[in-house]
Short mmCIF file of C-alpha atoms in Angstrom, two decimals:
data_model
loop_
_atom_site.label_atom_id
_atom_site.label_comp_id
_atom_site.label_asym_id
_atom_site.label_seq_id
_atom_site.Cartn_x
_atom_site.Cartn_y
_atom_site.Cartn_z
CA MET Y 1 0.05 0.08 -0.46
CA GLY Y 2 3.18 2.13 0.51
CA ASN Y 3 3.75 4.80 2.74
CA ARG Y 4 0.39 7.04 2.82
CA PHE Y 5 0.52 10.56 4.32
CA PHE Y 6 -1.58 14.00 3.37
CA GLY Y 7 -0.79 17.53 4.21
CA ARG Y 8 2.26 19.41 6.39
CA GLU Y 9 4.21 19.47 3.31
CA ARG Y 10 5.79 22.81 4.09
CA ILE Y 11 6.82 21.06 7.45
CA VAL Y 12 8.25 18.26 6.53
CA ARG Y 13 10.32 20.33 3.69
CA GLU Y 14 12.06 22.32 6.46
CA ILE Y 15 12.60 19.40 8.36
CA VAL Y 16 14.16 17.22 5.86
CA MET Y 17 16.24 20.54 4.20
CA GLY Y 18 17.45 21.15 7.95
CA VAL Y 19 18.27 17.55 8.94
CA LEU Y 20 20.29 17.50 6.15
CA ALA Y 21 22.06 20.72 6.53
CA SER Y 22 25.91 20.94 5.94
CA GLN Y 23 25.45 22.12 9.56
CA PRO Y 24 22.39 20.17 10.73
CA THR Y 25 19.36 21.84 12.18
CA SER Y 26 17.49 20.45 15.04
CA PHE Y 27 13.74 20.73 15.77
CA SER Y 28 11.24 20.86 18.25
CA ILE Y 29 8.14 19.17 17.58
CA VAL Y 30 4.98 20.74 19.39
CA GLY Y 31 1.17 19.46 19.17
CA THR Y 32 -1.40 18.21 21.90
CA LYS Y 33 -2.22 14.69 21.80
CA TYR Y 34 -3.51 13.06 18.48
CA THR Y 35 -2.25 16.03 15.80
CA GLY Y 36 -0.44 12.98 14.30
CA LYS Y 37 3.20 13.71 15.55
CA THR Y 38 4.07 10.09 15.53
CA LEU Y 39 2.75 9.27 12.13
CA LEU Y 40 4.93 12.78 10.97
CA LEU Y 41 8.38 10.87 12.24
CA GLN Y 42 7.15 7.55 10.64
CA HIS Y 43 6.69 9.33 7.43
CA LEU Y 44 9.82 10.80 7.47
CA THR Y 45 11.64 7.82 8.61
CA ALA Y 46 9.97 5.07 5.87
CA PRO Y 47 11.78 3.62 3.51
CA ASP Y 48 9.86 5.39 0.65
CA GLY Y 49 9.42 8.64 2.74
CA PRO Y 50 11.00 12.28 2.50
CA LEU Y 51 14.61 10.67 3.92
CA HIS Y 52 15.41 7.69 2.10
CA GLY Y 53 12.33 7.34 -1.07
CA GLU Y 54 13.46 7.82 -4.49
CA GLU Y 55 10.06 9.91 -4.97
CA PHE Y 56 11.85 12.82 -2.90
CA ASP Y 57 15.17 12.65 -4.07
CA ALA Y 58 14.59 16.40 -5.11
CA TRP Y 59 13.83 17.48 -1.47
CA ARG Y 60 16.79 16.38 -0.52
CA PRO Y 61 20.53 18.47 -0.66
CA ALA Y 62 22.89 16.88 -3.54
CA GLY Y 63 25.22 14.92 -0.63
CA PHE Y 64 21.66 13.47 0.22
CA ALA Y 65 19.64 12.49 -2.79
CA ASP Y 66 20.84 8.72 -2.43
CA GLY Y 67 18.71 7.87 0.44
CA ARG Y 68 21.38 5.67 1.69
CA ALA Y 69 22.98 7.89 2.98
CA VAL Y 70 20.85 8.90 5.45
CA ILE Y 71 20.50 6.54 8.47
CA SER Y 72 17.27 7.77 10.64
CA THR Y 73 15.97 6.33 14.04
CA ILE Y 74 13.04 6.85 16.48
CA VAL Y 75 13.26 6.55 20.07
CA ASP Y 76 10.12 6.55 22.15
CA CYS Y 77 11.27 8.38 25.52
CA SER Y 78 7.83 6.72 27.00
CA TRP Y 79 9.39 3.36 26.99
CA THR Y 80 10.91 2.33 30.49
CA ASP Y 81 14.40 1.20 29.33
CA VAL Y 82 15.02 4.38 27.30
CA ARG Y 83 13.85 6.56 30.58
CA SER Y 84 16.61 4.62 32.75
CA ASP Y 85 19.46 5.22 30.47
CA LEU Y 86 18.82 7.50 28.04
CA MET Y 87 22.14 7.59 25.84
CA GLY Y 88 22.99 4.04 26.91
CA TYR Y 89 19.70 3.02 25.11
CA LEU Y 90 20.34 5.29 22.00
CA VAL Y 91 24.02 3.85 22.09
CA THR Y 92 22.84 -0.07 21.88
CA HIS Y 93 20.08 0.66 19.71
CA VAL Y 94 21.69 2.28 16.98
CA ARG Y 95 24.50 -0.02 17.03
CA ARG Y 96 21.74 -2.75 16.43
CA GLN Y 97 20.64 -1.03 13.94
CA LEU Y 98 23.30 -0.16 11.97
CA GLU Y 99 24.68 -3.92 12.42
CA THR Y 100 21.35 -5.78 11.90
CA ASP Y 101 19.61 -2.93 9.52
CA GLU Y 102 22.11 -1.08 7.35
CA GLY Y 103 24.89 -3.82 7.13
CA ILE Y 104 27.20 -1.02 8.35
CA ASP Y 105 30.24 -2.34 10.55
CA LEU Y 106 32.30 0.65 12.62
CA ASP Y 107 34.94 0.35 14.97
CA TRP Y 108 33.20 -0.59 17.94
CA ARG Y 109 36.19 -0.90 19.83
CA ALA Y 110 37.14 2.55 19.27
CA VAL Y 111 32.96 3.73 20.19
CA GLU Y 112 33.41 1.46 23.33
CA SER Y 113 36.74 2.90 24.50
CA GLN Y 114 34.92 6.34 25.28
CA PRO Y 115 33.99 6.89 29.06
CA THR Y 116 30.87 7.99 28.63
CA SER Y 117 27.59 7.02 26.62
CA ALA Y 118 27.49 10.51 25.42
CA ARG Y 119 30.77 9.95 24.22
CA GLN Y 120 30.00 6.92 22.71
CA MET Y 121 27.88 8.36 20.41
CA LEU Y 122 29.67 10.96 19.58
CA GLN Y 123 32.34 8.53 18.18
CA VAL Y 124 29.53 6.67 16.41
CA THR Y 125 28.63 9.58 14.76
CA ARG Y 126 31.59 11.10 13.32
CA GLN Y 127 32.52 7.47 11.97
CA LEU Y 128 29.01 8.00 10.09
CA ARG Y 129 30.08 11.24 8.97
CA GLY Y 130 33.76 9.99 7.96
CA LEU Y 131 31.69 7.21 5.43
CA GLY Y 132 29.42 10.34 4.01
CA LEU Y 133 26.65 8.84 6.12
CA ARG Y 134 24.63 11.27 8.27
CA LEU Y 135 22.35 10.08 11.46
CA VAL Y 136 19.23 11.54 12.18
CA VAL Y 137 17.41 10.85 15.75
CA PHE Y 138 14.17 11.42 16.48
CA MET Y 139 12.76 11.27 20.08
CA ASP Y 140 9.44 10.81 20.38
CA ASN Y 141 7.06 11.89 23.73
CA PHE Y 142 10.21 13.78 24.80
CA ASP Y 143 8.02 15.49 27.01
CA ARG Y 144 8.47 12.37 29.72
CA ILE Y 145 12.27 12.92 29.86
CA PHE Y 146 11.75 16.97 31.31
CA GLU Y 147 8.54 15.86 33.05
CA ASP Y 148 10.40 13.23 35.08
CA GLN Y 149 13.99 15.13 35.14
CA LEU Y 150 15.94 12.28 33.48
CA ILE Y 151 17.98 14.58 31.80
CA SER Y 152 20.35 17.41 34.00
CA HIS Y 153 22.03 20.63 32.95
CA ASP Y 154 25.42 18.28 32.94
CA ASN Y 155 23.56 15.85 30.64
CA ALA Y 156 22.56 18.60 28.35
CA ASP Y 157 26.21 20.42 28.19
CA GLU Y 158 27.79 16.92 27.40
CA LEU Y 159 25.05 16.20 24.83
CA ARG Y 160 25.46 19.77 22.86
CA PRO Y 161 28.79 18.89 21.11
CA LEU Y 162 26.36 15.94 19.12
CA THR Y 163 24.10 18.10 17.68
CA LEU Y 164 27.10 19.16 15.72
CA GLU Y 165 27.68 16.11 14.28
CA LEU Y 166 23.53 14.50 14.02
CA ALA Y 167 20.63 15.80 13.86
CA LEU Y 168 17.80 15.63 16.94
CA VAL Y 169 14.39 16.45 16.27
CA VAL Y 170 12.16 15.92 19.79
CA THR Y 171 8.54 15.75 20.13
CA THR Y 172 6.83 16.93 22.40
CA GLN Y 173 2.87 18.40 23.57
CA GLN Y 174 3.78 21.66 25.19
CA PRO Y 175 6.87 23.67 24.05
CA LEU Y 176 10.25 22.77 25.80
CA HIS Y 177 10.60 25.96 27.78
CA ASP Y 178 6.82 25.57 29.19
CA LEU Y 179 8.22 22.04 30.91
CA ASP Y 180 11.20 23.13 32.08
CA ARG Y 181 12.31 26.75 31.50
CA GLU Y 182 15.93 26.58 32.91
CA LEU Y 183 17.16 23.19 31.05
CA ALA Y 184 15.55 24.43 27.64
CA ALA Y 185 18.03 27.60 27.76
CA SER Y 186 20.75 25.13 27.74
CA PRO Y 187 22.89 25.31 24.79
CA LEU Y 188 21.57 22.07 23.61
CA PHE Y 189 17.92 23.04 23.49
CA ASN Y 190 17.65 26.50 22.63
CA VAL Y 191 19.00 25.94 19.57
CA MET Y 192 16.31 24.14 18.28
CA THR Y 193 13.72 24.96 15.67
CA GLN Y 194 10.43 25.08 17.07
CA LEU Y 195 7.42 24.17 14.79
CA PHE Y 196 4.15 23.79 15.97
CA ILE Y 197 1.06 20.90 14.41
CA GLY Y 198 -2.35 21.33 14.58
CA LEU Y 199 -5.28 19.65 11.94
CA ILE Y 200 -3.73 19.04 9.09
CA GLU Y 201 -4.62 21.74 6.27
CA PRO Y 202 -8.34 21.18 4.81
CA GLU Y 203 -7.40 20.17 1.13
CA ALA Y 204 -5.67 17.35 2.54
CA ALA Y 205 -8.18 15.95 5.09
CA ARG Y 206 -10.16 15.78 2.06
CA ALA Y 207 -7.58 14.28 0.06
CA TRP Y 208 -7.48 11.60 2.84
CA LEU Y 209 -10.99 11.23 3.35
CA MET Y 210 -11.10 10.40 -0.42
CA ASP Y 211 -8.05 8.25 -0.12
CA TYR Y 212 -9.75 6.24 3.09
CA ALA Y 213 -13.33 6.60 1.47
CA ALA Y 214 -11.93 4.29 -2.00
CA ARG Y 215 -11.04 1.69 0.13
CA PHE Y 216 -14.07 1.17 2.36
CA PRO Y 217 -17.09 3.05 1.04
CA ALA Y 218 -19.50 3.52 3.67
CA VAL Y 219 -17.07 6.31 5.14
CA THR Y 220 -18.66 8.72 2.69
CA GLU Y 221 -21.50 9.22 4.42
CA LEU Y 222 -19.83 10.47 7.26
CA MET Y 223 -17.29 12.71 5.24
CA ASP Y 224 -18.32 16.19 6.13
CA LEU Y 225 -18.41 15.02 9.77
CA LEU Y 226 -14.83 13.74 8.96
CA LEU Y 227 -14.00 16.51 7.31
CA GLU Y 228 -14.69 18.85 10.37
CA LEU Y 229 -13.19 16.54 12.79
CA THR Y 230 -10.02 16.48 10.62
CA GLY Y 231 -8.72 19.07 9.11
#
């Protein structure tokens, strides 16, 4: 059936161009529950989506026109394993993906020799850059990290160099400054481009419903009501 996604083209293009820029831009996507933040991340990272798919080659900067040069991964910050050790989980998660899904073998001894998980992740990203690859990390439900105070100012300062090597995109229901003003003002987060999302555009909502109705004709009778609710 392919990667079905409707609307938000401006935001999607901005994210794609930003995370693949010569100096990666990090983003904070803000939207209330059920506005499609998770679906947006899934669309961006799908094999046939904007970061990897041939259909979107023209959207990406020349150096990443081949979507295979982009390594994207999603981490759900509501997971217990993530919340207990965010950076340790990320290193393990990325290594598993590189070895199992991407078939990329890095110098893991050099990675393991680093004293902290943040330094290990930095070593991973630098090796990937040396191979002409860009790592894009999406952290869904990032509110949980702030709300549970799972990252300190020292952690944030340690992670800041990472954003010079990889692109970081987080999703939250509220702006980071509303969750923790002091932490959000740290160099790691205050450079993030904030994007607010709500309901999709009316034209996109209608296109989505028409596509859905083509497969489930009974939806046609509810078209006007659904259009009001979704777009």
